[in-house]
Amino acid sequence: MHSSPLATANQPAHENPALLHHFATEEQQKNAASLGMWVFLATEIMFFGGMFCAYLIYRYWYFGDFGAGSQSLSVPLGGTNTAVLICSSLTVALAVRAAQLGKPTTIVVCLILTMLLGLVFLGIKGIEYHDKFVEHHVPGASFNFPGHIPGHPDVPINQQHAQIFFSLYFIMTGLHALHMIVGVGLFAVITYYAMRKRYGPHYYTPVEMAGLYWHFVDIIWIYLFPLLYLIDRHK
Amino acid sequence: MSEHVSSLILYIAIWIALLAGTLLTVLVAGIDLGPFNAVVALTIATIKATLVVLFFMHVKYTHERLTKVVIVSALFWLAILLALSMADYGTRLWS
Amino acid sequence: MATAVVETGERETYLNREYGIKSWLLTVDHKRIALLYLASITLFFFIGGFFALLIRLELLTPAGDLVQADTYNKLFTMHGQVMVFFFLIPAVPAVLGNFLIPLMIGAKDLAFPRINLLSWYLYIIGGILMLYTILAGGVDTGWTFYTPLSTEFLNSHVITAGLAVFVAGFSSILTGLNFVVTTHRMRAPGMTWSRLPLFVWAHYATSIIQLLGTPVLAITLVLVVCERLFHLGIFNPSLGGDPLLFQHLFWFYSHPAVYIMILPGMGIISEIVCCFSRKRIFGYQAMAMALLGIAVVGFLVWAHHMFVAGISVYAAIIFSLLSYFVAVPSAIKVFNWTATMYKGSITYQTPMLYAFGFVGLFTIGGLTGLFLASLGVDIHVTDTYFVVAHFHYIMVGGMVMAYLAGMHFWWPKISGRMYPEGWGRLAALIVFLGFNLTFFPQFILGYMGMPRRYWDYSRAPEFQILNVLSTAGATILAVGYLLPMVYFLWSMRYGKPAPDNPWNAAGLEWTAPSPPTTFNFDQQPVVSWEAYNYDEIKQEVPVAQ
């Protein structure tokens, strides 16, 4: 790693205009950005973690009703979404790789693909939400979820417990979708700068950091999918 | 973060592994394993997440031990939240 | 030291480098941001204090005759929310931490100066939301927002209060993020972890708590808002939910939050005790590890706030045991401060007076925490004034005193002026006396059975005399708090110009001028000495100021 002389109050650092004044070297700046993003992702783990805690407790209490709720979700749509996000993780990893190898056009193509896949995910999610709305599975005054618990034809579904399942479903996937929207917005800005050829082997920190964020959002979904869609599917 | 450039083949391989894992999760969900359904599903999810972290997020190639400390700490703290909460919920009916 | 000279012939400092409102509202200089925070948190301190005075006025007489019951509920709720989220949590990190950490580690600024400014704006937005909540009629749930009261049964402004705290929480998270990255990445050459001042260690430990705990509060508030808007049932027992789930999630953050409040204060005390005893801290490693220990173990004890709420008794036993463990690192710190003072060359400037107050009052507060951690005793004193006295001993007798200690100690560095020492000592004495008169009677009241959050105690008129003492103390305390406000402001124009190191203290911040330049150091310092090298600093603390 090359380093530039220590910047002082009276002599601004030379060369890379992306080097901010309070850092001594580009390496220090990049390491700070990287640590900052990882620490931020740690806070996000705890943020989603609170919801996973609520989910864990209610699934423990109301397993049957949760199973019924889970079965009303569409595995084809959820599974497709999982695959879509996995593909978008690939494209963003390829975007970072393209920056490392100095291929500006590839960066732009990969970022655009990532955003498109993200929008596909959000579109499918929209369809799923619409289905839930039409079927009266949205918590609230018109909530109605008739049926019986999977594997127990004599036990009717407890409407309150089922409503809790759907509340958690909407809040967890909704918060996840919100994070995806933020991610797509971030990539839009970065794509703009990528088109201006700002990124290359000498500097691609924003691409990498946004990529870390995007992979994290993918990982959250990797857990949400089996927890929400695949409870008691064999019954 | 390191400057290691991963090969295209590696990325494609991880991508295929992730898709295969997803398919596997869906298929296994249709088989009755009793309480182990959840265990299997979460195990596969954890393997997928680990692949993403190690290879797509480059943690396998980083020289920074601190990154791994941050990840492990966050997961440990989440475990504290889940485990100690369950210490209450899991034992409420004992008396 | 090389200095740039502005047109008037004065030395250029961070204060006079640029003038105008834009240069303050758009600054990325950590020192200016610290002052922006200083102004805002002082405002909220007095707002919260105002509510406290009204509470104490109501409690002068057993009957509920000053305000209505609902209003009283709003008073203690707003007092708690404003003081906790808008004063205690941000005060030391955002004012003193922001100002001093780069100076103490030899850096030009924090790692992310623009995020630092964003933190302040988030705090202001949260503050505006909280002020709106107050003006629109307030919240009456208690600062703890317990469900289903907050989600189902009240018409007060729970949502705006929740949003205010949510936004302020993000300010807190970003500050913590900045400090962690700064401490890891921005230390000057030679400033190893084992040479860091304990002030920096304290903020590092605090930041860990902020980062890992606050997000859980954030999601809990989101759930409360959703529950309130859509009647989901997550926390409502009549809809299948569990109100204790809210309490688990809430206290998972709110217990570590009290360590967010106290750890920075402990960092301040370490600096001050060393300087005014002219000695290196006793047991540096133990002190640093104790800070981290408090931060970690502090996450394992939250359900001690829920002993009588209905949790399983087996869980209660576990949490009680863990709560005893968390007292150990705190006790180590008290022993080590005392050992540092032993055979030290002690002088009694204002910061040291506050430090003495801290060590004694924090000890009392901490010990009474052990009473509360004991399951049997807790059943008797929970939700009484015993608890109220316990946490005020730590937060006010501990944390606010530490904050004042720090403000006095570093005021010369921040403003370039000395505060008037005589008034400083007088105010410290008034604060100490007022504080004890306010809160010691409350231990007795709680033990006698007076419940907290009650607006009327006419069924037990024997409580009145102690309440009168407490209110008298509160008025004295108020005077003690107003005095520094007045003389700090006075000193900015009329105070004696301060030398670079008025206390002959150890620490890199004292090698910078008073006040510092915008970029702190002309040349990046290279550190080759240990922290608290008072054995090498031969001079004593200058006496007459």
JSON list of N, CA and C in Angstrom, two decimals, chain C residues 405-447:
[
{"chain": "C", "resi": 405, "resn": "ALA", "atom": "N", "xyz": [-17.91, 18.19, 36.90]},
{"chain": "C", "resi": 405, "resn": "ALA", "atom": "CA", "xyz": [-16.47, 18.09, 37.14]},
{"chain": "C", "resi": 405, "resn": "ALA", "atom": "C", "xyz": [-15.71, 18.26, 35.84]},
{"chain": "C", "resi": 406, "resn": "GLY", "atom": "N", "xyz": [-16.17, 17.54, 34.82]},
{"chain": "C", "resi": 406, "resn": "GLY", "atom": "CA", "xyz": [-15.50, 17.61, 33.53]},
{"chain": "C", "resi": 406, "resn": "GLY", "atom": "C", "xyz": [-15.60, 18.98, 32.91]},
{"chain": "C", "resi": 407, "resn": "MET", "atom": "N", "xyz": [-16.77, 19.60, 33.01]},
{"chain": "C", "resi": 407, "resn": "MET", "atom": "CA", "xyz": [-16.94, 20.93, 32.42]},
{"chain": "C", "resi": 407, "resn": "MET", "atom": "C", "xyz": [-15.99, 21.91, 33.09]},
{"chain": "C", "resi": 408, "resn": "HIS", "atom": "N", "xyz": [-15.83, 21.81, 34.40]},
{"chain": "C", "resi": 408, "resn": "HIS", "atom": "CA", "xyz": [-14.90, 22.73, 35.06]},
{"chain": "C", "resi": 408, "resn": "HIS", "atom": "C", "xyz": [-13.46, 22.43, 34.70]},
{"chain": "C", "resi": 409, "resn": "PHE", "atom": "N", "xyz": [-13.13, 21.14, 34.65]},
{"chain": "C", "resi": 409, "resn": "PHE", "atom": "CA", "xyz": [-11.75, 20.75, 34.39]},
{"chain": "C", "resi": 409, "resn": "PHE", "atom": "C", "xyz": [-11.29, 21.19, 33.01]},
{"chain": "C", "resi": 410, "resn": "TRP", "atom": "N", "xyz": [-12.16, 20.97, 32.00]},
{"chain": "C", "resi": 410, "resn": "TRP", "atom": "CA", "xyz": [-11.75, 21.27, 30.64]},
{"chain": "C", "resi": 410, "resn": "TRP", "atom": "C", "xyz": [-12.25, 22.62, 30.14]},
{"chain": "C", "resi": 411, "resn": "TRP", "atom": "N", "xyz": [-12.93, 23.36, 30.97]},
{"chain": "C", "resi": 411, "resn": "TRP", "atom": "CA", "xyz": [-13.43, 24.67, 30.53]},
{"chain": "C", "resi": 411, "resn": "TRP", "atom": "C", "xyz": [-12.31, 25.57, 30.00]},
{"chain": "C", "resi": 412, "resn": "PRO", "atom": "N", "xyz": [-11.16, 25.60, 30.67]},
{"chain": "C", "resi": 412, "resn": "PRO", "atom": "CA", "xyz": [-10.08, 26.44, 30.13]},
{"chain": "C", "resi": 412, "resn": "PRO", "atom": "C", "xyz": [-9.67, 26.02, 28.73]},
{"chain": "C", "resi": 413, "resn": "LYS", "atom": "N", "xyz": [-9.69, 24.72, 28.47]},
{"chain": "C", "resi": 413, "resn": "LYS", "atom": "CA", "xyz": [-9.30, 24.25, 27.15]},
{"chain": "C", "resi": 413, "resn": "LYS", "atom": "C", "xyz": [-10.36, 24.61, 26.13]},
{"chain": "C", "resi": 414, "resn": "ILE", "atom": "N", "xyz": [-11.63, 24.48, 26.50]},
{"chain": "C", "resi": 414, "resn": "ILE", "atom": "CA", "xyz": [-12.74, 24.70, 25.59]},
{"chain": "C", "resi": 414, "resn": "ILE", "atom": "C", "xyz": [-12.89, 26.19, 25.27]},
{"chain": "C", "resi": 415, "resn": "SER", "atom": "N", "xyz": [-12.80, 27.03, 26.30]},
{"chain": "C", "resi": 415, "resn": "SER", "atom": "CA", "xyz": [-13.14, 28.44, 26.11]},
{"chain": "C", "resi": 415, "resn": "SER", "atom": "C", "xyz": [-11.93, 29.34, 26.12]},
{"chain": "C", "resi": 416, "resn": "GLY", "atom": "N", "xyz": [-10.80, 28.86, 26.60]},
{"chain": "C", "resi": 416, "resn": "GLY", "atom": "CA", "xyz": [-9.65, 29.73, 26.74]},
{"chain": "C", "resi": 416, "resn": "GLY", "atom": "C", "xyz": [-9.72, 30.64, 27.94]},
{"chain": "C", "resi": 417, "resn": "ARG", "atom": "N", "xyz": [-10.69, 30.38, 28.82]},
{"chain": "C", "resi": 417, "resn": "ARG", "atom": "CA", "xyz": [-10.86, 31.23, 30.01]},
{"chain": "C", "resi": 417, "resn": "ARG", "atom": "C", "xyz": [-10.90, 30.38, 31.26]},
{"chain": "C", "resi": 418, "resn": "MET", "atom": "N", "xyz": [-10.52, 30.99, 32.37]},
{"chain": "C", "resi": 418, "resn": "MET", "atom": "CA", "xyz": [-10.71, 30.31, 33.65]},
{"chain": "C", "resi": 418, "resn": "MET", "atom": "C", "xyz": [-12.07, 30.72, 34.21]},
{"chain": "C", "resi": 419, "resn": "TYR", "atom": "N", "xyz": [-12.75, 29.77, 34.84]},
{"chain": "C", "resi": 419, "resn": "TYR", "atom": "CA", "xyz": [-13.97, 30.11, 35.57]},
{"chain": "C", "resi": 419, "resn": "TYR", "atom": "C", "xyz": [-13.52, 30.63, 36.94]},
{"chain": "C", "resi": 420, "resn": "PRO", "atom": "N", "xyz": [-14.36, 31.38, 37.64]},
{"chain": "C", "resi": 420, "resn": "PRO", "atom": "CA", "xyz": [-13.95, 31.88, 38.97]},
{"chain": "C", "resi": 420, "resn": "PRO", "atom": "C", "xyz": [-13.96, 30.75, 39.99]},
{"chain": "C", "resi": 421, "resn": "GLU", "atom": "N", "xyz": [-12.77, 30.46, 40.54]},
{"chain": "C", "resi": 421, "resn": "GLU", "atom": "CA", "xyz": [-12.62, 29.29, 41.38]},
{"chain": "C", "resi": 421, "resn": "GLU", "atom": "C", "xyz": [-13.47, 29.36, 42.64]},
{"chain": "C", "resi": 422, "resn": "GLY", "atom": "N", "xyz": [-13.56, 30.53, 43.26]},
{"chain": "C", "resi": 422, "resn": "GLY", "atom": "CA", "xyz": [-14.35, 30.65, 44.49]},
{"chain": "C", "resi": 422, "resn": "GLY", "atom": "C", "xyz": [-15.80, 30.29, 44.25]},
{"chain": "C", "resi": 423, "resn": "TRP", "atom": "N", "xyz": [-16.38, 30.85, 43.19]},
{"chain": "C", "resi": 423, "resn": "TRP", "atom": "CA", "xyz": [-17.77, 30.52, 42.87]},
{"chain": "C", "resi": 423, "resn": "TRP", "atom": "C", "xyz": [-17.90, 29.04, 42.52]},
{"chain": "C", "resi": 424, "resn": "GLY", "atom": "N", "xyz": [-16.90, 28.50, 41.85]},
{"chain": "C", "resi": 424, "resn": "GLY", "atom": "CA", "xyz": [-16.97, 27.09, 41.49]},
{"chain": "C", "resi": 424, "resn": "GLY", "atom": "C", "xyz": [-17.07, 26.22, 42.73]},
{"chain": "C", "resi": 425, "resn": "ARG", "atom": "N", "xyz": [-16.23, 26.51, 43.71]},
{"chain": "C", "resi": 425, "resn": "ARG", "atom": "CA", "xyz": [-16.26, 25.68, 44.92]},
{"chain": "C", "resi": 425, "resn": "ARG", "atom": "C", "xyz": [-17.57, 25.86, 45.67]},
{"chain": "C", "resi": 426, "resn": "LEU", "atom": "N", "xyz": [-18.05, 27.10, 45.70]},
{"chain": "C", "resi": 426, "resn": "LEU", "atom": "CA", "xyz": [-19.32, 27.36, 46.39]},
{"chain": "C", "resi": 426, "resn": "LEU", "atom": "C", "xyz": [-20.44, 26.57, 45.72]},
{"chain": "C", "resi": 427, "resn": "ALA", "atom": "N", "xyz": [-20.49, 26.63, 44.39]},
{"chain": "C", "resi": 427, "resn": "ALA", "atom": "CA", "xyz": [-21.55, 25.91, 43.68]},
{"chain": "C", "resi": 427, "resn": "ALA", "atom": "C", "xyz": [-21.46, 24.42, 43.94]},
{"chain": "C", "resi": 428, "resn": "ALA", "atom": "N", "xyz": [-20.21, 23.88, 43.97]},
{"chain": "C", "resi": 428, "resn": "ALA", "atom": "CA", "xyz": [-20.05, 22.45, 44.21]},
{"chain": "C", "resi": 428, "resn": "ALA", "atom": "C", "xyz": [-20.61, 22.07, 45.58]},
{"chain": "C", "resi": 429, "resn": "LEU", "atom": "N", "xyz": [-20.34, 22.91, 46.54]},
{"chain": "C", "resi": 429, "resn": "LEU", "atom": "CA", "xyz": [-20.84, 22.64, 47.89]},
{"chain": "C", "resi": 429, "resn": "LEU", "atom": "C", "xyz": [-22.36, 22.69, 47.93]},
{"chain": "C", "resi": 430, "resn": "ILE", "atom": "N", "xyz": [-22.92, 23.71, 47.27]},
{"chain": "C", "resi": 430, "resn": "ILE", "atom": "CA", "xyz": [-24.38, 23.85, 47.25]},
{"chain": "C", "resi": 430, "resn": "ILE", "atom": "C", "xyz": [-25.00, 22.65, 46.56]},
{"chain": "C", "resi": 431, "resn": "VAL", "atom": "N", "xyz": [-24.41, 22.22, 45.46]},
{"chain": "C", "resi": 431, "resn": "VAL", "atom": "CA", "xyz": [-24.94, 21.06, 44.76]},
{"chain": "C", "resi": 431, "resn": "VAL", "atom": "C", "xyz": [-24.89, 19.83, 45.66]},
{"chain": "C", "resi": 432, "resn": "PHE", "atom": "N", "xyz": [-23.77, 19.65, 46.35]},
{"chain": "C", "resi": 432, "resn": "PHE", "atom": "CA", "xyz": [-23.63, 18.45, 47.19]},
{"chain": "C", "resi": 432, "resn": "PHE", "atom": "C", "xyz": [-24.67, 18.45, 48.30]},
{"chain": "C", "resi": 433, "resn": "LEU", "atom": "N", "xyz": [-24.80, 19.60, 48.97]},
{"chain": "C", "resi": 433, "resn": "LEU", "atom": "CA", "xyz": [-25.76, 19.67, 50.07]},
{"chain": "C", "resi": 433, "resn": "LEU", "atom": "C", "xyz": [-27.19, 19.53, 49.55]},
{"chain": "C", "resi": 434, "resn": "GLY", "atom": "N", "xyz": [-27.50, 20.28, 48.50]},
{"chain": "C", "resi": 434, "resn": "GLY", "atom": "CA", "xyz": [-28.85, 20.22, 47.94]},
{"chain": "C", "resi": 434, "resn": "GLY", "atom": "C", "xyz": [-29.20, 18.82, 47.48]},
{"chain": "C", "resi": 435, "resn": "PHE", "atom": "N", "xyz": [-28.23, 18.17, 46.83]},
{"chain": "C", "resi": 435, "resn": "PHE", "atom": "CA", "xyz": [-28.49, 16.83, 46.33]},
{"chain": "C", "resi": 435, "resn": "PHE", "atom": "C", "xyz": [-28.84, 15.88, 47.47]},
{"chain": "C", "resi": 436, "resn": "ASN", "atom": "N", "xyz": [-28.01, 15.86, 48.51]},
{"chain": "C", "resi": 436, "resn": "ASN", "atom": "CA", "xyz": [-28.26, 14.89, 49.58]},
{"chain": "C", "resi": 436, "resn": "ASN", "atom": "C", "xyz": [-29.55, 15.17, 50.32]},
{"chain": "C", "resi": 437, "resn": "LEU", "atom": "N", "xyz": [-29.86, 16.49, 50.49]},
{"chain": "C", "resi": 437, "resn": "LEU", "atom": "CA", "xyz": [-31.12, 16.82, 51.16]},
{"chain": "C", "resi": 437, "resn": "LEU", "atom": "C", "xyz": [-32.31, 16.39, 50.31]},
{"chain": "C", "resi": 438, "resn": "THR", "atom": "N", "xyz": [-32.15, 16.46, 48.99]},
{"chain": "C", "resi": 438, "resn": "THR", "atom": "CA", "xyz": [-33.26, 16.05, 48.12]},
{"chain": "C", "resi": 438, "resn": "THR", "atom": "C", "xyz": [-33.46, 14.54, 48.16]},
{"chain": "C", "resi": 439, "resn": "PHE", "atom": "N", "xyz": [-32.38, 13.78, 48.05]},
{"chain": "C", "resi": 439, "resn": "PHE", "atom": "CA", "xyz": [-32.56, 12.36, 47.74]},
{"chain": "C", "resi": 439, "resn": "PHE", "atom": "C", "xyz": [-32.34, 11.42, 48.90]},
{"chain": "C", "resi": 440, "resn": "PHE", "atom": "N", "xyz": [-31.63, 11.83, 49.94]},
{"chain": "C", "resi": 440, "resn": "PHE", "atom": "CA", "xyz": [-31.49, 10.86, 51.03]},
{"chain": "C", "resi": 440, "resn": "PHE", "atom": "C", "xyz": [-32.82, 10.56, 51.70]},
{"chain": "C", "resi": 441, "resn": "PRO", "atom": "N", "xyz": [-33.64, 11.58, 51.98]},
{"chain": "C", "resi": 441, "resn": "PRO", "atom": "CA", "xyz": [-34.95, 11.26, 52.57]},
{"chain": "C", "resi": 441, "resn": "PRO", "atom": "C", "xyz": [-35.74, 10.28, 51.72]},
{"chain": "C", "resi": 442, "resn": "GLN", "atom": "N", "xyz": [-35.49, 10.24, 50.42]},
{"chain": "C", "resi": 442, "resn": "GLN", "atom": "CA", "xyz": [-36.28, 9.36, 49.56]},
{"chain": "C", "resi": 442, "resn": "GLN", "atom": "C", "xyz": [-35.95, 7.89, 49.80]},
{"chain": "C", "resi": 443, "resn": "PHE", "atom": "N", "xyz": [-34.72, 7.59, 50.24]},
{"chain": "C", "resi": 443, "resn": "PHE", "atom": "CA", "xyz": [-34.44, 6.19, 50.61]},
{"chain": "C", "resi": 443, "resn": "PHE", "atom": "C", "xyz": [-35.35, 5.77, 51.75]},
{"chain": "C", "resi": 444, "resn": "ILE", "atom": "N", "xyz": [-35.48, 6.68, 52.72]},
{"chain": "C", "resi": 444, "resn": "ILE", "atom": "CA", "xyz": [-36.29, 6.36, 53.90]},
{"chain": "C", "resi": 444, "resn": "ILE", "atom": "C", "xyz": [-37.76, 6.26, 53.51]},
{"chain": "C", "resi": 445, "resn": "LEU", "atom": "N", "xyz": [-38.20, 7.21, 52.68]},
{"chain": "C", "resi": 445, "resn": "LEU", "atom": "CA", "xyz": [-39.58, 7.17, 52.23]},
{"chain": "C", "resi": 445, "resn": "LEU", "atom": "C", "xyz": [-39.90, 5.85, 51.53]},
{"chain": "C", "resi": 446, "resn": "GLY", "atom": "N", "xyz": [-38.99, 5.43, 50.68]},
{"chain": "C", "resi": 446, "resn": "GLY", "atom": "CA", "xyz": [-39.24, 4.20, 49.93]},
{"chain": "C", "resi": 446, "resn": "GLY", "atom": "C", "xyz": [-39.29, 3.01, 50.85]},
{"chain": "C", "resi": 447, "resn": "TYR", "atom": "N", "xyz": [-38.36, 2.98, 51.78]},
{"chain": "C", "resi": 447, "resn": "TYR", "atom": "CA", "xyz": [-38.36, 1.87, 52.73]},
{"chain": "C", "resi": 447, "resn": "TYR", "atom": "C", "xyz": [-39.63, 1.86, 53.56]}
]
